[in-house]
Amino acid sequence: MKRTLAHILIVGAVVAVYLFDGFAPLDRGLASLRFQLLARPASGNIVVVGIDNRSLRELNVWPWPREYHAALLDRLLDAGAERVALDIDFSSNSNPASDAAFEEALRRAGDRAILATFKQLARDESGNDVFVYTAPIERLARHARLGHVNVQVESDSLVWRYTTFEEIDSIRLPGMATLLGNAEGTDTRSFNIDYAILAETLPYISYADVLRGAFDPAMFAGKTVIVGATALELGDRIPVPVEFVLPGPIVQALVADTIVQNRGLDRFDPLIVAFIAVLVGAASAWPIDRWSWKRGGLLVVGSGGAVAGASLAVQASMPILLDVAPIALTPVGLYLASLVRSIDRLGIMFRRERMESLYRRAMMGAVVDSSFDGIAIADRDGNIELVNPSAIQFLGRDEEELIGAPIRSVLPWSSEIEALYETDENGMKKATVVGPIELSLELRGDRLTIELIVSSARLTLQGSNGHDAPDERVVYIYMFRDITDRKRVEEAQRLATEEANAANRAKTEFLHNMSHELRTPLNAIIGFSDIIKNEMMGPIGVAQYLEYIRDINNSGQHLLQVVNDILDMSKIESGQMQLVETEVYIPHVVEASRRLVDERAKAADLAIDIDVPSALPELTGDERMIKQMLLNLLTNSIKFTPKGGRILVKAERETDGGTVIHIRDTGIGIDAKDFDKIMEPFGQADASLAREYEGTGLGLPLVNSMIEIHGGHLSLESEVGIGTVVSLHFPSERVVPPRPAGGGKAEREAAVA
């Protein structure tokens, strides 16, 4: 309830100050800023002829004979000027000839000429100050229209508003700018001048130039002209917003242009503005009270910016001046009141936080005391100041015995710890944290391994009365734990790993040696079976024996291939496989590989298509390995593709500059869950004894290992029942740069062919 009452009082005070024009200076300053932001050029319909310093020098007499004004008026009207207003005092007679010449010029001009009347301060017969109107002499006034040039200064000593007409002896006298803007019939008594119109964009010409005829008549054709004093020494100066001070004729021209552009600004109804301020206060009171001071400040700034932007948009689109000070200041007042309340709350919170700080210190002490790790804190000289119960229990000493003892006498030391106590040439500590490090400690007859972390911390302690210089101390925190059992486990794991690696090496060596041992009898079996199969020593009497010998030969060939694959895999695993690098022409290798499997493909009723551009650049690599990779992949595709299927070998350049070879088939495909399995040596997608397709499971692992030796990689895409695509990606580093015609391996092989 108290808070709501405070809100009502603040909003009411802001509205009251506004309604009594307390914010007028601020609103006028903001209006001046909006004028600058909305600056626009003049319409060009109002031309100023200035009695400037140059004109005074050239004509060399003052006041000027009225023949000058007569000649000027004739020239302007002859040039096509629609109206000509002279902001000059003609309230006294000059010599008869001059008056007659000017009177005749006014008669010729008719109602297109406008003369100025002035409202001046004078004293009556009783000595009181009164306002009197000064008009042109009768012989001039009867031939021209009269318009007042009076301006009203506001409380800030600036001219903001313009009075469109005045009542003089029951006669309505329009303003000169009102006549220039052709608005003498308006019912609007006054309006705010639009100072967004840039005075420097008003068309301007010197009086002397017009009098000499040194001007372009098009400048005045169909335009309205005002003639008046712009020279500083003539004193016709009016204080205005934005421009600070302007000559009287320029102000009259700005007013006329304001009328021409329909930009006479009306002030928005103050009661409506006050109502909006109340609504803004009601909407912002709740969040300001409940949000943080930062968010509340952002709300105040944001609402002020929104109000300023709205007033700018309104003034840009409509001739309206919107007072924004009360709307913007209402949230400010609420925010300041909220800050005052927040300061009171901060005092309470400070006291509460102090109690919480004491609680946290007690809690941290409890954590240190209950920690399973031993903790010891030493001073700058390395003497123990504090130990926790775990450290006391681990070290097996009394607390009184440990406090004050050198840390070196309790825990093992090392050069890393020494760095914590050392500083460099700039006085900076060489290290702030050391560890974890493993050190050996002999305790109660046992050799233990401890893990130790040491850090340094700087403590700043304020003087007791708050004014003494703070006391800075450096302490060293030692945290340690017994890791003897963990080290035993790690050592056991290390020994187990070494034994596993040794067993793996023994397996590889066994496979390598056995492969060599198996090759000799296999070669004999294959050789002798070839002789018998081809009946080189004579015909075989029994036909079934011939079928058996063919099976023996095929089995030997298959077993030899298995042995070769095992040997290659063992070389790769043992790191003995070396590349014999040459420049490899991919189209030649692909074609050679296709020829080797062509008979097998035809026997399986499969078609092999080749899409390898002849212009494909050469690769640096092991040609035998590349051919073996292609043969393994083609053999797999033939094995797993049903009759009538197709196999495509395609090679192309990749976007990164490398080369890729795709082997695509329409075979049975591979389930994605089996990808990892088939890439392992001896891995099979179907590992059952009843599987349909035979094989050792070394084909893809060998290809993968060989492409990796070349610095590339293998990618696999497959869908069951659709087919498989295996891609060999060779890096750009292995692509041979182009050579002059005839200089490459491709050209040499083509020439030999």
Short mmCIF file of N, CA, C and O in Angstrom, two decimals, residues 402-500:
data_model
loop_
_atom_site.label_atom_id
_atom_site.label_comp_id
_atom_site.label_asym_id
_atom_site.label_seq_id
_atom_site.Cartn_x
_atom_site.Cartn_y
_atom_site.Cartn_z
N LEU A 402 53.05 -30.95 14.37
CA LEU A 402 53.13 -30.54 12.97
C LEU A 402 53.12 -29.02 12.83
O LEU A 402 53.81 -28.47 11.96
N ILE A 403 52.32 -28.31 13.64
CA ILE A 403 52.23 -26.86 13.51
C ILE A 403 53.59 -26.23 13.81
O ILE A 403 54.18 -26.46 14.86
N GLY A 404 54.08 -25.42 12.87
CA GLY A 404 55.37 -24.76 13.02
C GLY A 404 56.53 -25.56 12.46
O GLY A 404 57.63 -25.02 12.30
N ALA A 405 56.30 -26.86 12.15
CA ALA A 405 57.38 -27.68 11.60
C ALA A 405 57.61 -27.33 10.13
O ALA A 405 56.68 -26.99 9.41
N PRO A 406 58.88 -27.41 9.65
CA PRO A 406 59.13 -27.17 8.22
C PRO A 406 58.42 -28.23 7.38
O PRO A 406 58.44 -29.42 7.71
N ILE A 407 57.80 -27.79 6.29
CA ILE A 407 57.06 -28.71 5.43
C ILE A 407 57.99 -29.75 4.82
O ILE A 407 57.59 -30.89 4.54
N ARG A 408 59.27 -29.38 4.63
CA ARG A 408 60.23 -30.31 4.03
C ARG A 408 60.49 -31.50 4.95
O ARG A 408 60.90 -32.56 4.48
N SER A 409 60.30 -31.30 6.24
CA SER A 409 60.56 -32.40 7.18
C SER A 409 59.39 -33.37 7.25
O SER A 409 59.50 -34.43 7.87
N VAL A 410 58.27 -33.00 6.63
CA VAL A 410 57.07 -33.82 6.72
C VAL A 410 56.76 -34.50 5.38
O VAL A 410 56.44 -35.69 5.33
N LEU A 411 56.90 -33.76 4.28
CA LEU A 411 56.56 -34.27 2.96
C LEU A 411 57.81 -34.27 2.08
O LEU A 411 58.73 -33.47 2.28
N PRO A 412 57.85 -35.17 1.09
CA PRO A 412 59.01 -35.19 0.17
C PRO A 412 59.07 -33.91 -0.65
O PRO A 412 58.05 -33.26 -0.90
N TRP A 413 60.26 -33.55 -1.09
CA TRP A 413 60.49 -32.27 -1.80
C TRP A 413 60.94 -32.57 -3.23
O TRP A 413 61.44 -33.64 -3.54
N SER A 414 60.74 -31.59 -4.11
CA SER A 414 61.21 -31.74 -5.49
C SER A 414 61.52 -30.36 -6.05
O SER A 414 61.12 -29.33 -5.49
N SER A 415 62.21 -30.32 -7.18
CA SER A 415 62.56 -29.04 -7.81
C SER A 415 61.32 -28.30 -8.30
O SER A 415 61.30 -27.06 -8.35
N GLU A 416 60.26 -29.05 -8.68
CA GLU A 416 59.04 -28.37 -9.12
C GLU A 416 58.45 -27.54 -7.98
O GLU A 416 57.98 -26.42 -8.19
N ILE A 417 58.44 -28.08 -6.77
CA ILE A 417 57.89 -27.34 -5.63
C ILE A 417 58.73 -26.11 -5.35
O ILE A 417 58.22 -25.05 -4.97
N GLU A 418 60.03 -26.23 -5.54
CA GLU A 418 60.93 -25.11 -5.27
C GLU A 418 60.56 -23.89 -6.11
O GLU A 418 60.72 -22.74 -5.68
N ALA A 419 60.02 -24.13 -7.35
CA ALA A 419 59.66 -23.02 -8.24
C ALA A 419 58.56 -22.14 -7.65
O ALA A 419 58.45 -20.96 -7.98
N LEU A 420 57.73 -22.71 -6.76
CA LEU A 420 56.67 -21.93 -6.14
C LEU A 420 57.23 -20.82 -5.25
O LEU A 420 56.60 -19.78 -5.06
N TYR A 421 58.40 -21.07 -4.68
CA TYR A 421 58.98 -20.12 -3.74
C TYR A 421 59.92 -19.13 -4.43
O TYR A 421 60.44 -18.23 -3.79
N GLU A 422 60.13 -19.29 -5.75
CA GLU A 422 61.09 -18.46 -6.46
C GLU A 422 60.36 -17.40 -7.28
O GLU A 422 59.22 -17.59 -7.71
N THR A 423 61.02 -16.28 -7.52
CA THR A 423 60.49 -15.20 -8.37
C THR A 423 61.51 -14.89 -9.45
O THR A 423 62.72 -15.14 -9.29
N ASP A 424 61.01 -14.33 -10.59
CA ASP A 424 61.91 -13.97 -11.68
C ASP A 424 62.49 -12.59 -11.43
O ASP A 424 62.29 -11.98 -10.37
N GLU A 425 63.20 -12.05 -12.45
CA GLU A 425 63.87 -10.76 -12.27
C GLU A 425 62.88 -9.62 -12.11
O GLU A 425 63.23 -8.53 -11.63
N ASN A 426 61.60 -9.81 -12.53
CA ASN A 426 60.58 -8.77 -12.38
C ASN A 426 59.80 -8.91 -11.07
O ASN A 426 58.83 -8.19 -10.85
N GLY A 427 60.19 -9.84 -10.23
CA GLY A 427 59.50 -10.04 -8.97
C GLY A 427 58.25 -10.88 -9.09
O GLY A 427 57.48 -10.99 -8.13
N MET A 428 58.00 -11.48 -10.28
CA MET A 428 56.82 -12.32 -10.48
C MET A 428 57.16 -13.76 -10.11
O MET A 428 58.27 -14.23 -10.33
N LYS A 429 56.16 -14.46 -9.55
CA LYS A 429 56.38 -15.85 -9.15
C LYS A 429 56.55 -16.71 -10.39
O LYS A 429 55.83 -16.57 -11.38
N LYS A 430 57.52 -17.61 -10.36
CA LYS A 430 57.77 -18.48 -11.50
C LYS A 430 56.66 -19.51 -11.69
O LYS A 430 56.45 -20.00 -12.79
N ALA A 431 55.96 -19.88 -10.63
CA ALA A 431 54.87 -20.85 -10.73
C ALA A 431 53.87 -20.57 -9.63
O ALA A 431 54.22 -20.05 -8.57
N THR A 432 52.59 -20.86 -9.90
CA THR A 432 51.56 -20.71 -8.88
C THR A 432 50.92 -22.03 -8.52
O THR A 432 50.31 -22.16 -7.46
N VAL A 433 51.04 -23.05 -9.41
CA VAL A 433 50.50 -24.38 -9.14
C VAL A 433 51.50 -25.41 -9.64
O VAL A 433 52.06 -25.27 -10.73
N VAL A 434 51.71 -26.43 -8.85
CA VAL A 434 52.58 -27.54 -9.24
C VAL A 434 51.81 -28.83 -9.00
O VAL A 434 51.24 -29.02 -7.93
N GLY A 435 51.82 -29.68 -9.98
CA GLY A 435 51.20 -30.99 -9.78
C GLY A 435 50.06 -31.24 -10.73
O GLY A 435 49.73 -30.42 -11.56
N PRO A 436 49.47 -32.41 -10.59
CA PRO A 436 49.86 -33.41 -9.58
C PRO A 436 51.18 -34.10 -9.94
O PRO A 436 51.41 -34.43 -11.09
N ILE A 437 52.03 -34.26 -8.93
CA ILE A 437 53.30 -34.96 -9.10
C ILE A 437 53.31 -36.15 -8.14
O ILE A 437 52.67 -36.13 -7.09
N GLU A 438 54.01 -37.18 -8.56
CA GLU A 438 54.09 -38.40 -7.76
C GLU A 438 55.45 -38.45 -7.07
O GLU A 438 56.49 -38.32 -7.72
N LEU A 439 55.43 -38.63 -5.76
CA LEU A 439 56.65 -38.66 -4.98
C LEU A 439 56.62 -39.88 -4.06
O LEU A 439 55.56 -40.39 -3.70
N SER A 440 57.82 -40.30 -3.70
CA SER A 440 57.95 -41.46 -2.82
C SER A 440 58.15 -40.97 -1.38
O SER A 440 58.90 -40.03 -1.13
N LEU A 441 57.44 -41.64 -0.44
CA LEU A 441 57.51 -41.24 0.96
C LEU A 441 57.64 -42.50 1.81
O LEU A 441 56.87 -43.45 1.67
N GLU A 442 58.66 -42.51 2.67
CA GLU A 442 58.83 -43.63 3.59
C GLU A 442 58.18 -43.25 4.92
O GLU A 442 58.55 -42.26 5.55
N LEU A 443 57.18 -44.02 5.30
CA LEU A 443 56.40 -43.69 6.47
C LEU A 443 56.13 -44.96 7.27
O LEU A 443 55.59 -45.95 6.73
N ARG A 444 56.55 -44.96 8.51
CA ARG A 444 56.35 -46.09 9.41
C ARG A 444 56.88 -47.39 8.81
O ARG A 444 56.24 -48.45 8.85
N GLY A 445 58.03 -47.28 8.13
CA GLY A 445 58.69 -48.46 7.60
C GLY A 445 58.18 -48.91 6.25
O GLY A 445 58.71 -49.86 5.68
N ASP A 446 57.18 -48.27 5.70
CA ASP A 446 56.65 -48.63 4.38
C ASP A 446 57.04 -47.57 3.37
O ASP A 446 57.10 -46.37 3.68
N ARG A 447 57.29 -48.04 2.13
CA ARG A 447 57.58 -47.13 1.03
C ARG A 447 56.26 -46.85 0.31
O ARG A 447 55.69 -47.73 -0.33
N LEU A 448 55.75 -45.64 0.44
CA LEU A 448 54.46 -45.26 -0.14
C LEU A 448 54.67 -44.31 -1.32
O LEU A 448 55.67 -43.58 -1.39
N THR A 449 53.71 -44.31 -2.22
CA THR A 449 53.69 -43.34 -3.33
C THR A 449 52.54 -42.38 -3.07
O THR A 449 51.39 -42.80 -2.89
N ILE A 450 52.84 -41.08 -3.04
CA ILE A 450 51.79 -40.09 -2.82
C ILE A 450 51.67 -39.19 -4.05
O ILE A 450 52.63 -38.99 -4.79
N GLU A 451 50.45 -38.69 -4.27
CA GLU A 451 50.19 -37.70 -5.32
C GLU A 451 50.04 -36.35 -4.64
O GLU A 451 49.24 -36.19 -3.72
N LEU A 452 50.84 -35.38 -5.08
CA LEU A 452 50.93 -34.10 -4.39
C LEU A 452 50.61 -32.96 -5.35
O LEU A 452 51.10 -32.93 -6.48
N ILE A 453 49.75 -32.05 -4.91
CA ILE A 453 49.45 -30.81 -5.64
C ILE A 453 49.77 -29.66 -4.69
O ILE A 453 49.29 -29.62 -3.56
N VAL A 454 50.59 -28.72 -5.17
CA VAL A 454 50.98 -27.58 -4.36
C VAL A 454 50.60 -26.31 -5.11
O VAL A 454 50.86 -26.19 -6.31
N SER A 455 49.98 -25.37 -4.41
CA SER A 455 49.61 -24.09 -5.02
C SER A 455 49.90 -22.98 -4.03
O SER A 455 50.01 -23.20 -2.83
N SER A 456 50.04 -21.77 -4.58
CA SER A 456 50.26 -20.60 -3.73
C SER A 456 49.07 -19.67 -3.86
O SER A 456 48.41 -19.62 -4.90
N ALA A 457 48.77 -18.93 -2.82
CA ALA A 457 47.65 -18.00 -2.82
C ALA A 457 48.07 -16.74 -2.08
O ALA A 457 48.84 -16.79 -1.12
N ARG A 458 47.55 -15.61 -2.56
CA ARG A 458 47.85 -14.32 -1.93
C ARG A 458 46.62 -13.88 -1.13
O ARG A 458 45.53 -13.75 -1.68
N LEU A 459 46.81 -13.63 0.14
CA LEU A 459 45.72 -13.20 1.01
C LEU A 459 45.90 -11.72 1.33
O LEU A 459 47.00 -11.27 1.67
N THR A 460 44.81 -10.95 1.18
CA THR A 460 44.83 -9.53 1.51
C THR A 460 43.94 -9.32 2.73
O THR A 460 42.73 -9.56 2.69
N LEU A 461 44.54 -8.87 3.82
CA LEU A 461 43.82 -8.67 5.08
C LEU A 461 43.75 -7.19 5.38
O LEU A 461 44.78 -6.51 5.51
N GLN A 462 42.51 -6.62 5.44
CA GLN A 462 42.32 -5.19 5.71
C GLN A 462 42.67 -4.88 7.17
O GLN A 462 42.49 -5.71 8.07
N GLY A 463 43.16 -3.65 7.37
CA GLY A 463 43.49 -3.22 8.73
C GLY A 463 42.26 -3.23 9.63
O GLY A 463 41.12 -3.15 9.17
N SER A 464 42.46 -3.27 10.91
CA SER A 464 41.36 -3.43 11.86
C SER A 464 40.39 -2.25 11.84
O SER A 464 39.19 -2.42 12.00
N ASN A 465 40.89 -1.01 11.63
CA ASN A 465 40.00 0.15 11.64
C ASN A 465 39.55 0.57 10.25
O ASN A 465 38.90 1.59 10.07
N GLY A 466 39.93 -0.19 9.22
CA GLY A 466 39.50 0.11 7.86
C GLY A 466 40.36 1.15 7.17
O GLY A 466 40.19 1.41 5.99
N HIS A 467 41.30 1.80 7.90
CA HIS A 467 42.14 2.83 7.29
C HIS A 467 43.59 2.41 7.18
O HIS A 467 44.35 3.02 6.42
N ASP A 468 44.00 1.43 7.98
CA ASP A 468 45.39 0.99 7.91
C ASP A 468 45.65 0.32 6.57
O ASP A 468 44.75 -0.20 5.91
N ALA A 469 46.92 0.33 6.15
CA ALA A 469 47.29 -0.31 4.89
C ALA A 469 47.02 -1.81 4.98
O ALA A 469 47.24 -2.43 6.03
N PRO A 470 46.50 -2.41 3.92
CA PRO A 470 46.19 -3.84 3.97
C PRO A 470 47.46 -4.68 4.09
O PRO A 470 48.53 -4.31 3.62
N ASP A 471 47.31 -5.82 4.76
CA ASP A 471 48.42 -6.76 4.96
C ASP A 471 48.29 -7.88 3.94
O ASP A 471 47.27 -8.57 3.88
N GLU A 472 49.31 -8.02 3.09
CA GLU A 472 49.29 -9.06 2.06
C GLU A 472 50.23 -10.19 2.47
O GLU A 472 51.39 -9.94 2.85
N ARG A 473 49.73 -11.41 2.40
CA ARG A 473 50.51 -12.58 2.76
C ARG A 473 50.39 -13.62 1.66
O ARG A 473 49.38 -13.71 0.97
N VAL A 474 51.44 -14.41 1.52
CA VAL A 474 51.45 -15.52 0.58
C VAL A 474 51.49 -16.81 1.39
O VAL A 474 52.33 -16.96 2.29
N VAL A 475 50.59 -17.73 1.09
CA VAL A 475 50.58 -19.03 1.75
C VAL A 475 50.67 -20.11 0.68
O VAL A 475 50.38 -19.88 -0.50
N TYR A 476 51.08 -21.30 1.09
CA TYR A 476 51.26 -22.42 0.18
C TYR A 476 50.40 -23.58 0.67
O TYR A 476 50.47 -23.96 1.84
N ILE A 477 49.58 -24.11 -0.25
CA ILE A 477 48.64 -25.17 0.11
C ILE A 477 49.14 -26.49 -0.48
O ILE A 477 49.36 -26.58 -1.69
N TYR A 478 49.33 -27.46 0.39
CA TYR A 478 49.80 -28.80 -0.01
C TYR A 478 48.62 -29.77 0.14
O TYR A 478 48.10 -29.96 1.24
N MET A 479 48.21 -30.39 -0.98
CA MET A 479 47.15 -31.41 -0.94
C MET A 479 47.77 -32.73 -1.41
O MET A 479 48.38 -32.77 -2.49
N PHE A 480 47.62 -33.78 -0.61
CA PHE A 480 48.29 -35.04 -0.94
C PHE A 480 47.38 -36.21 -0.59
O PHE A 480 46.49 -36.10 0.27
N ARG A 481 47.61 -37.32 -1.29
CA ARG A 481 46.85 -38.55 -1.02
C ARG A 481 47.74 -39.74 -1.31
O ARG A 481 48.70 -39.66 -2.09
N ASP A 482 47.42 -40.87 -0.69
CA ASP A 482 48.16 -42.11 -0.86
C ASP A 482 47.64 -42.82 -2.11
O ASP A 482 46.45 -43.16 -2.21
N ILE A 483 48.54 -43.02 -3.12
CA ILE A 483 48.12 -43.69 -4.36
C ILE A 483 48.91 -44.99 -4.56
O ILE A 483 49.06 -45.46 -5.68
N THR A 484 49.41 -45.54 -3.46
CA THR A 484 50.22 -46.76 -3.58
C THR A 484 49.43 -47.88 -4.22
O THR A 484 49.91 -48.55 -5.15
N ASP A 485 48.21 -48.11 -3.77
CA ASP A 485 47.39 -49.20 -4.33
C ASP A 485 47.07 -48.94 -5.80
O ASP A 485 47.08 -49.85 -6.63
N ARG A 486 46.78 -47.68 -6.12
CA ARG A 486 46.47 -47.36 -7.52
C ARG A 486 47.67 -47.61 -8.42
O ARG A 486 47.52 -48.10 -9.54
N LYS A 487 48.86 -47.28 -7.95
CA LYS A 487 50.06 -47.51 -8.76
C LYS A 487 50.28 -49.00 -8.99
O LYS A 487 50.74 -49.42 -10.06
N ARG A 488 49.95 -49.83 -7.96
CA ARG A 488 50.10 -51.28 -8.14
C ARG A 488 49.16 -51.77 -9.24
O ARG A 488 49.54 -52.59 -10.09
N VAL A 489 47.92 -51.26 -9.23
CA VAL A 489 46.96 -51.65 -10.26
C VAL A 489 47.43 -51.19 -11.64
O VAL A 489 47.36 -51.94 -12.63
N GLU A 490 47.94 -49.95 -11.73
CA GLU A 490 48.43 -49.45 -13.02
C GLU A 490 49.59 -50.28 -13.53
O GLU A 490 49.70 -50.55 -14.72
N GLU A 491 50.48 -50.70 -12.62
CA GLU A 491 51.61 -51.51 -13.04
C GLU A 491 51.13 -52.86 -13.56
O GLU A 491 51.65 -53.38 -14.57
N ALA A 492 50.12 -53.42 -12.89
CA ALA A 492 49.57 -54.70 -13.36
C ALA A 492 48.94 -54.54 -14.73
O ALA A 492 49.08 -55.40 -15.61
N GLN A 493 48.24 -53.44 -14.96
CA GLN A 493 47.63 -53.19 -16.26
C GLN A 493 48.70 -53.01 -17.34
O GLN A 493 48.54 -53.48 -18.47
N ARG A 494 49.79 -52.31 -16.98
CA ARG A 494 50.86 -52.12 -17.95
C ARG A 494 51.47 -53.45 -18.38
O ARG A 494 51.71 -53.70 -19.57
N LEU A 495 51.71 -54.33 -17.38
CA LEU A 495 52.29 -55.63 -17.70
C LEU A 495 51.34 -56.45 -18.56
O LEU A 495 51.76 -57.15 -19.50
N ALA A 496 50.03 -56.36 -18.26
CA ALA A 496 49.05 -57.11 -19.05
C ALA A 496 49.02 -56.60 -20.49
O ALA A 496 48.92 -57.38 -21.44
N THR A 497 49.13 -55.29 -20.66
CA THR A 497 49.15 -54.71 -22.01
C THR A 497 50.37 -55.16 -22.78
O THR A 497 50.30 -55.50 -23.97
N GLU A 498 51.53 -55.17 -22.12
CA GLU A 498 52.76 -55.62 -22.79
C GLU A 498 52.65 -57.08 -23.18
O GLU A 498 53.09 -57.48 -24.28
N GLU A 499 52.05 -57.89 -22.32
CA GLU A 499 51.89 -59.30 -22.66
C GLU A 499 50.94 -59.47 -23.85
O GLU A 499 51.19 -60.30 -24.73
N ALA A 500 49.86 -58.66 -23.89
CA ALA A 500 48.93 -58.75 -25.02
C ALA A 500 49.61 -58.32 -26.31
O ALA A 500 49.42 -58.95 -27.36
#
